[in-house]
Amino acid sequence: MIIYNIGELVGIVPEGVLRKQGVEMSQTGVLHDAWLRIEEGKIVEYGEMRDLSTSLEMTGIDARGGMVMPTFCDSHTHVVYAGCRDGEFLDKIAGLSYEQIAARGGGILNSADLLHATPEDELFRQAMERVREMLAKGTGALEIKSGYGLNPADELKMLRVIRRIRDSVPAAVRATFLGAHAVGRGYTHEDYVQAMIDMLPQAAELSDFVDVFCDEGFFTVEDTARILSAAAPLGLRPKIHADELAASGGVQVGVAHGALSVDHLERAGAAEIDALRGSETMPTMLPGSSFFLGIPYAPARDFIAAGLGIALASDYNPGSSPSGDMRFVMALGCIRMRLTPVQAFNAVTLNAAYAMGLSAETGSITPGKRADLILTQPGWTLTKLPYLYQTPFIRQVFLAGIPFIP
Ligand code: NIG
Ligand code: FE
């Protein structure tokens, strides 16, 4: 199948480039008046219209000048949750902070109570509604965390639901065990950390990665190091929540344990940038939670100026970022973090794919990669995406070459 009359083919990256860092963040391959050929769900080749020798009478899609780009990759979400926390939304408007809501027994513990009371099938149904909406909005690969179970049985229930989502959608899904998201009810802090370590072998059967909410009032650097050390022999690479509420040491302990990503980073600075230099860890920023909680945005430009790459993800969850709209994430990256559209684009595609170990398979226009593509309405450009941030832009999403019908 050929898509032809593409106005802008955006996100062309040579084979073997798995992430972008520093000045590379400002570069991506663009071809104007282009075509792209898909075979067996994969991108096979592309070129300029004037060089297209093949007859267009074959099965083809006329892009009518629309843009074609890779689908968004969302490397940090908590979309498996029960119900919602709209009551806390009112508390927040009344002036309570995220920490104050959590201290009153709301927050993550509130979601854990709801999840406990929700049958597994219903949990799956609710999560699938969110995932389908995300795919319709152009996300083609996503990571989903546990962390609203907060006891071994309910954590495994969440991981089974994530597995079922993975088996049910045409997008790539990766699972992260985030048992250490908050101390579950009825446990002491110490007992809870031990319970999470003890269940790692079972969790590992259903997970790709391990995460710890390493932050003030949640889990310490020592807790994090213990959990990561126990997870490593089971093949679980870390993706760490760090520096959201305070400079937590989460970046440093994550890098020391070979984390694939360290995420949030709203309070990160020079020490964290130093720790990340030369590492394989992708700093991942979640501007949707800065927007929703009214906290600082992570210093993305400082990271890039220091030669690092960054990814942007939605953090879709009921407490700090109730949205999985990656175009909005891109817009916040440009408007509030002052990234250029190309930098934000690399952060929501190739680098986010890297942050879930998927950048050899998706996240760019590269022969051999999955044909996970967004075809836009005519007239769209990369710059217009974050600028006209609410105008509908998608004509068709393709996942592994197949049109996605929500
Ligand atoms: O990434 N920071 C920790 N976890 C989530 C929030 C979870 C919640 O409030 O339900 C986050 O922001
Ligand atoms: Fe999160």
Coordinates of C-alpha atoms and ligand atoms in Angstrom, one line a residue:
M1 CA 0.0 0.0 0.0
I2 CA 1.2 3.5 -0.9
I3 CA 0.2 6.8 0.8
Y4 CA 0.9 9.5 -1.9
N5 CA 0.5 13.2 -2.2
I6 CA 1.9 13.7 1.3
G7 CA 2.5 17.4 1.9
E8 CA 5.1 16.8 4.7
L9 CA 6.5 13.4 5.6
V10 CA 7.9 14.2 9.1
G11 CA 10.1 12.2 11.5
I12 CA 12.5 10.5 9.0
V13 CA 15.3 8.9 11.0
P14 CA 18.1 6.7 9.7
E15 CA 18.0 3.0 10.8
G16 CA 19.9 2.4 14.0
V17 CA 19.3 5.8 15.6
L18 CA 17.5 4.9 18.8
R19 CA 17.4 8.3 20.6
K20 CA 18.2 12.0 20.1
Q21 CA 20.3 14.0 22.5
G22 CA 21.4 17.7 22.7
V23 CA 21.6 19.4 19.3
E24 CA 20.1 16.3 17.6
M25 CA 16.9 17.1 19.4
S26 CA 16.5 20.0 17.0
Q27 CA 16.7 17.8 13.9
T28 CA 14.3 15.4 12.2
G29 CA 14.1 14.4 8.5
V30 CA 11.3 16.0 6.5
L31 CA 10.4 15.3 2.9
H32 CA 7.9 17.5 1.0
D33 CA 5.5 16.2 -1.7
A34 CA 6.3 12.6 -0.7
W35 CA 5.0 9.1 -0.8
L36 CA 5.4 6.2 1.6
R37 CA 5.1 2.5 1.0
I38 CA 3.8 0.0 3.6
E39 CA 4.1 -3.8 3.4
E40 CA 3.1 -6.4 5.9
G41 CA 2.5 -3.7 8.5
K42 CA 6.0 -2.2 8.1
I43 CA 7.4 1.0 6.5
V44 CA 9.4 -0.2 3.5
E45 CA 10.4 2.9 1.6
Y46 CA 9.5 6.5 0.9
G47 CA 10.4 9.1 -1.6
E48 CA 9.4 12.3 -3.5
M49 CA 6.4 12.4 -5.7
R50 CA 8.4 13.4 -8.7
D51 CA 10.4 10.2 -8.4
L52 CA 7.5 7.9 -7.9
S53 CA 7.6 5.5 -10.9
T54 CA 5.1 3.0 -9.7
S55 CA 1.6 3.4 -11.1
L56 CA -0.8 4.9 -8.5
E57 CA -3.5 2.6 -9.7
M58 CA -2.4 0.1 -7.1
T59 CA -4.1 0.3 -3.7
G60 CA -3.2 3.7 -2.4
I61 CA -4.4 6.5 -0.2
D62 CA -4.3 10.0 -1.6
A63 CA -3.1 12.1 1.4
R64 CA -4.3 15.3 -0.5
G65 CA -1.4 17.3 0.9
G66 CA -1.8 16.1 4.5
M67 CA 1.1 15.5 6.8
V68 CA 2.3 11.9 7.7
M69 CA 4.2 11.4 10.9
P70 CA 4.9 8.6 13.3
T71 CA 2.2 8.0 16.0
F72 CA 2.9 9.4 19.4
C73 CA 4.6 7.2 22.0
D74 CA 3.4 7.7 25.6
S75 CA 6.1 6.2 27.8
H76 CA 4.5 7.0 31.2
T77 CA 0.8 6.4 32.1
H78 CA -1.4 5.1 34.9
V79 CA -4.5 4.4 32.7
V80 CA -5.6 1.3 34.6
Y81 CA -7.6 2.9 37.5
A82 CA -11.1 2.6 38.8
G83 CA -13.6 5.4 38.7
C84 CA -12.2 8.8 39.1
R85 CA -11.2 11.4 41.7
D86 CA -13.5 14.3 40.8
G87 CA -14.1 15.0 44.5
E88 CA -10.4 15.8 44.9
F89 CA -10.6 18.0 41.9
L90 CA -13.0 20.2 43.9
D91 CA -10.6 20.0 46.9
K92 CA -7.8 21.2 44.7
I93 CA -9.9 24.1 43.4
A94 CA -10.6 25.0 47.1
G95 CA -6.9 25.3 47.6
L96 CA -5.5 22.0 48.8
S97 CA -2.2 20.8 47.4
Y98 CA -1.5 17.3 46.0
E99 CA 0.4 16.5 49.2
Q100 CA -2.4 17.8 51.5
I101 CA -5.0 15.7 49.6
A102 CA -2.8 12.6 49.9
A103 CA -2.2 13.3 53.7
R104 CA -6.0 13.3 54.2
G105 CA -6.2 9.7 52.8
G106 CA -7.1 10.9 49.4
G107 CA -4.9 10.6 46.4
I108 CA -3.3 7.3 45.5
L109 CA -4.9 5.5 48.5
N110 CA -8.4 6.7 47.4
S111 CA -7.7 5.1 44.0
A112 CA -6.5 1.9 45.7
D113 CA -9.8 1.6 47.6
L114 CA -11.8 2.1 44.4
L115 CA -9.7 -0.4 42.5
H116 CA -10.1 -3.0 45.3
A117 CA -13.9 -2.7 45.1
T118 CA -13.9 -3.0 41.3
P119 CA -14.2 -6.4 39.6
E120 CA -11.3 -7.2 37.2
D121 CA -13.5 -7.2 34.1
E122 CA -14.9 -3.8 34.9
L123 CA -11.4 -2.4 35.5
F124 CA -10.4 -3.7 32.1
R125 CA -13.5 -2.1 30.5
Q126 CA -12.8 1.3 32.1
A127 CA -9.2 1.2 31.1
M128 CA -9.9 0.2 27.6
E129 CA -12.2 3.2 27.1
R130 CA -9.2 5.4 28.0
V131 CA -6.8 3.5 25.8
R132 CA -9.1 3.6 22.8
E133 CA -9.5 7.4 23.2
M134 CA -5.7 7.7 23.3
L135 CA -5.2 5.6 20.2
A136 CA -7.9 7.7 18.4
K137 CA -5.9 10.8 19.4
G138 CA -2.7 9.4 17.7
T139 CA -0.9 7.4 20.4
G140 CA 0.6 4.2 18.9
A141 CA 2.6 2.8 21.8
L142 CA 2.2 3.2 25.5
E143 CA 3.5 2.1 28.9
I144 CA 1.0 1.4 31.7
K145 CA 1.9 1.1 35.4
S146 CA 0.4 -0.8 38.2
G147 CA 0.4 1.1 41.6
Y148 CA -3.2 1.4 42.6
G149 CA -3.4 -2.1 44.1
L150 CA -1.1 -1.5 47.0
N151 CA -1.2 -5.1 48.2
P152 CA 0.1 -8.1 46.3
A153 CA -3.3 -9.4 45.2
D154 CA -4.5 -6.1 43.8
E155 CA -1.2 -5.3 42.2
L156 CA -1.4 -8.6 40.3
K157 CA -5.0 -7.8 39.3
M158 CA -3.7 -4.6 37.8
L159 CA -0.9 -6.3 36.0
R160 CA -3.3 -8.9 34.5
V161 CA -5.5 -6.1 33.3
I162 CA -2.5 -4.4 31.6
R163 CA -1.6 -7.8 30.0
R164 CA -5.2 -8.1 28.7
I165 CA -5.0 -4.6 27.2
R166 CA -1.8 -5.5 25.5
D167 CA -3.4 -8.5 24.0
S168 CA -6.5 -6.5 22.9
V169 CA -5.2 -3.4 21.1
P170 CA -3.2 -3.0 17.9
A171 CA -0.7 -0.7 19.7
A172 CA 2.5 -1.7 21.5
V173 CA 1.9 -1.8 25.2
R174 CA 4.6 -2.2 27.9
A175 CA 3.9 -3.0 31.6
T176 CA 5.6 -1.5 34.6
F177 CA 5.3 -2.8 38.2
L178 CA 4.9 0.2 40.5
G179 CA 4.0 -1.5 43.7
A180 CA 6.0 1.2 45.5
H181 CA 3.6 4.0 44.6
A182 CA 2.3 4.6 48.1
V183 CA 2.3 2.5 51.3
G184 CA -0.8 0.3 51.2
R185 CA -3.4 0.5 54.0
G186 CA -2.6 -1.7 57.0
Y187 CA 1.1 -1.9 56.4
T188 CA 4.0 -0.1 58.1
H189 CA 6.3 1.5 55.6
E190 CA 9.0 -1.2 56.2
D191 CA 6.6 -4.1 55.9
Y192 CA 5.1 -2.7 52.7
V193 CA 8.6 -2.3 51.0
Q194 CA 9.3 -5.9 52.0
A195 CA 6.0 -7.1 50.7
M196 CA 6.7 -5.5 47.3
I197 CA 10.2 -7.1 47.2
D198 CA 8.7 -10.4 48.1
M199 CA 6.2 -10.3 45.3
L200 CA 8.7 -9.2 42.6
P201 CA 9.1 -12.7 41.1
Q202 CA 5.3 -12.9 40.5
A203 CA 5.1 -9.3 39.2
A204 CA 8.0 -10.0 36.9
E205 CA 6.0 -12.5 35.0
L206 CA 3.6 -9.8 33.9
S207 CA 5.9 -6.8 33.8
D208 CA 8.7 -5.3 31.6
F209 CA 9.9 -2.7 34.0
V210 CA 9.9 -1.7 37.7
D211 CA 9.1 1.8 39.1
V212 CA 9.3 3.4 42.5
F213 CA 7.7 6.7 43.5
C214 CA 11.0 8.0 45.0
D215 CA 9.9 11.3 46.4
E216 CA 9.3 13.3 49.6
G217 CA 6.6 11.6 51.7
F218 CA 6.6 8.4 49.6
F219 CA 9.7 6.2 49.2
T220 CA 13.3 7.0 50.0
V221 CA 16.5 6.5 48.0
E222 CA 17.3 3.5 50.3
D223 CA 13.8 1.9 49.6
T224 CA 14.3 2.5 45.9
A225 CA 17.8 0.9 45.9
R226 CA 16.6 -2.2 47.7
I227 CA 13.7 -2.7 45.3
L228 CA 15.8 -2.1 42.2
S229 CA 18.5 -4.5 43.4
A230 CA 15.9 -7.2 43.9
A231 CA 14.3 -6.5 40.6
A232 CA 17.5 -6.5 38.5
P233 CA 18.1 -10.3 38.5
L234 CA 14.5 -10.8 37.4
G235 CA 15.2 -8.7 34.3
L236 CA 13.1 -5.7 35.3
R237 CA 14.8 -2.5 34.2
P238 CA 13.9 0.6 36.3
K239 CA 11.8 3.5 35.2
I240 CA 11.7 5.9 38.3
H241 CA 9.3 8.6 39.5
A242 CA 11.8 11.3 40.7
D243 CA 11.9 14.9 41.7
E244 CA 8.2 15.7 41.4
L245 CA 7.6 17.0 44.9
A246 CA 11.2 17.6 46.0
A247 CA 14.8 16.9 44.8
S248 CA 14.6 13.3 45.9
G249 CA 17.8 11.6 44.8
G250 CA 15.6 9.5 42.5
V251 CA 17.6 10.4 39.4
Q252 CA 20.9 9.4 41.0
V253 CA 19.7 6.1 42.3
G254 CA 17.9 5.4 39.0
V255 CA 21.0 6.1 36.9
A256 CA 23.1 4.0 39.3
H257 CA 20.8 1.0 38.7
G258 CA 20.8 1.5 34.9
A259 CA 17.3 3.0 34.7
L260 CA 15.8 3.2 31.2
S261 CA 14.1 6.4 32.2
V262 CA 13.8 8.8 35.2
D263 CA 10.5 10.6 35.1
H264 CA 8.8 13.9 36.3
L265 CA 12.0 16.0 37.1
E266 CA 10.1 19.2 38.0
R267 CA 12.6 19.9 40.8
A268 CA 15.7 18.6 39.0
G269 CA 18.7 20.8 38.4
A270 CA 22.5 20.8 37.8
A271 CA 23.2 17.8 40.1
E272 CA 20.6 15.6 38.2
I273 CA 21.9 16.8 34.8
D274 CA 25.4 15.7 35.9
A275 CA 24.2 12.3 37.1
L276 CA 22.5 11.7 33.7
R277 CA 25.5 12.7 31.5
G278 CA 26.9 9.7 29.7
S279 CA 24.1 7.4 30.9
E280 CA 21.7 5.3 28.9
T281 CA 18.8 6.8 30.9
M282 CA 16.1 8.9 29.2
P283 CA 15.0 11.9 31.3
T284 CA 11.2 12.1 30.8
M285 CA 9.1 15.1 31.6
L286 CA 5.4 15.2 32.3
P287 CA 4.1 18.7 31.6
G288 CA 0.5 17.6 31.9
S289 CA 1.0 17.1 35.7
S290 CA 2.7 20.5 36.0
F291 CA -0.3 22.0 34.2
F292 CA -2.9 20.2 36.3
L293 CA -1.1 20.6 39.7
G294 CA 0.2 24.1 39.2
I295 CA 3.7 23.1 40.0
P296 CA 6.9 24.1 38.1
Y297 CA 7.6 22.6 34.7
A298 CA 10.8 20.5 34.4
P299 CA 13.7 22.5 33.1
A300 CA 13.8 20.9 29.7
R301 CA 15.9 23.4 27.9
D302 CA 18.7 23.1 30.5
F303 CA 18.8 19.4 29.9
I304 CA 19.0 19.8 26.1
A305 CA 21.7 22.5 26.5
A306 CA 23.7 20.1 28.6
G307 CA 23.7 17.6 25.7
L308 CA 21.0 15.3 27.0
G309 CA 17.9 14.1 25.3
I310 CA 14.4 14.3 26.8
A311 CA 11.1 12.5 26.3
L312 CA 7.7 13.9 27.1
A313 CA 4.8 11.7 28.3
S314 CA 1.2 12.2 29.5
D315 CA 1.4 10.7 33.0
Y316 CA -2.4 10.0 32.4
N317 CA -3.8 9.3 35.9
P318 CA -6.7 10.4 38.0
G319 CA -4.8 12.5 40.5
S320 CA -2.2 14.6 38.7
S321 CA -2.9 14.4 35.0
P322 CA -6.3 13.2 33.9
S323 CA -5.5 13.4 30.1
G324 CA -3.7 11.2 27.6
D325 CA -3.7 13.7 24.8
M326 CA -0.1 13.7 23.5
R327 CA -0.7 16.6 21.2
F328 CA -1.6 18.7 24.2
V329 CA 1.6 17.4 25.9
M330 CA 3.5 18.5 22.9
A331 CA 1.8 21.9 23.1
L332 CA 2.7 22.3 26.8
G333 CA 6.3 21.4 25.9
C334 CA 6.4 24.3 23.4
I335 CA 4.3 26.8 25.2
R336 CA 5.4 26.3 28.8
M337 CA 8.8 24.6 28.5
R338 CA 9.8 26.6 25.4
L339 CA 10.8 23.6 23.4
T340 CA 10.7 24.1 19.6
P341 CA 8.1 22.1 17.8
V342 CA 10.9 19.8 16.4
Q343 CA 12.3 19.2 19.9
A344 CA 8.9 18.5 21.3
F345 CA 8.1 16.2 18.4
N346 CA 11.3 14.1 19.0
A347 CA 10.4 14.0 22.7
V348 CA 6.9 12.5 22.0
T349 CA 8.0 10.1 19.3
L350 CA 11.5 8.6 19.1
N351 CA 12.8 9.5 22.6
A352 CA 9.5 8.3 24.2
A353 CA 9.8 5.0 22.3
Y354 CA 13.4 4.7 23.7
A355 CA 12.0 5.3 27.2
M356 CA 10.0 2.1 26.9
G357 CA 12.6 0.1 25.0
L358 CA 10.6 0.3 21.7
S359 CA 12.7 2.7 19.6
A360 CA 14.0 -0.1 17.3
E361 CA 10.4 -0.9 16.4
T362 CA 8.4 2.4 16.3
G363 CA 8.7 6.2 16.9
S364 CA 10.0 7.3 13.5
I365 CA 9.7 7.1 9.7
T366 CA 12.4 4.4 9.2
P367 CA 12.3 1.4 6.8
G368 CA 11.7 -1.8 8.8
K369 CA 9.8 -0.1 11.6
R370 CA 6.1 -0.7 12.3
A371 CA 3.9 1.5 10.1
D372 CA 2.4 3.4 13.1
L373 CA 1.4 6.6 11.4
I374 CA -0.8 9.6 11.7
L375 CA -2.2 11.0 8.4
T376 CA -3.4 14.5 9.0
Q377 CA -6.0 16.6 7.3
P378 CA -4.7 18.7 4.4
G379 CA -2.6 21.7 5.3
W380 CA -1.1 20.6 8.6
T381 CA 2.6 21.1 9.4
L382 CA 4.8 20.1 12.3
T383 CA 4.7 23.6 13.7
K384 CA 0.9 23.9 13.5
L385 CA 0.5 20.8 15.7
P386 CA 1.4 22.4 19.0
Y387 CA 0.3 25.9 17.9
L388 CA -3.3 25.1 16.8
Y389 CA -3.4 22.8 19.8
Q390 CA -7.1 22.1 19.9
T391 CA -8.1 22.0 16.2
P392 CA -8.9 18.5 15.1
F393 CA -6.0 17.4 12.9
I394 CA -6.2 13.6 12.4
R395 CA -7.6 12.1 9.2
Q396 CA -6.5 8.5 9.9
V397 CA -4.3 6.7 12.4
F398 CA -2.6 3.6 11.1
L399 CA -1.3 1.0 13.6
A400 CA 1.1 -1.6 12.0
G401 CA -0.3 -0.4 8.7
I402 CA -3.9 -1.0 9.5
P403 CA -6.4 1.9 9.8
F404 CA -7.4 2.2 13.5
I405 CA -11.2 2.5 13.9
P406 CA -12.1 3.7 17.4
Ligands
NIG1 O1 2.9 10.4 38.3 N1 3.5 10.9 41.2 C1 3.0 9.8 41.4 N2 2.1 9.2 40.7 C2 1.3 9.8 39.8 C3 0.1 10.4 40.5 C4 -0.8 9.3 40.9 C5 -2.1 9.7 41.5 O2 -2.2 10.8 42.1 O3 -3.0 8.9 41.4 C6 2.1 10.8 39.1 O4 1.9 12.0 39.1
FE2 FE 3.3 9.0 37.1

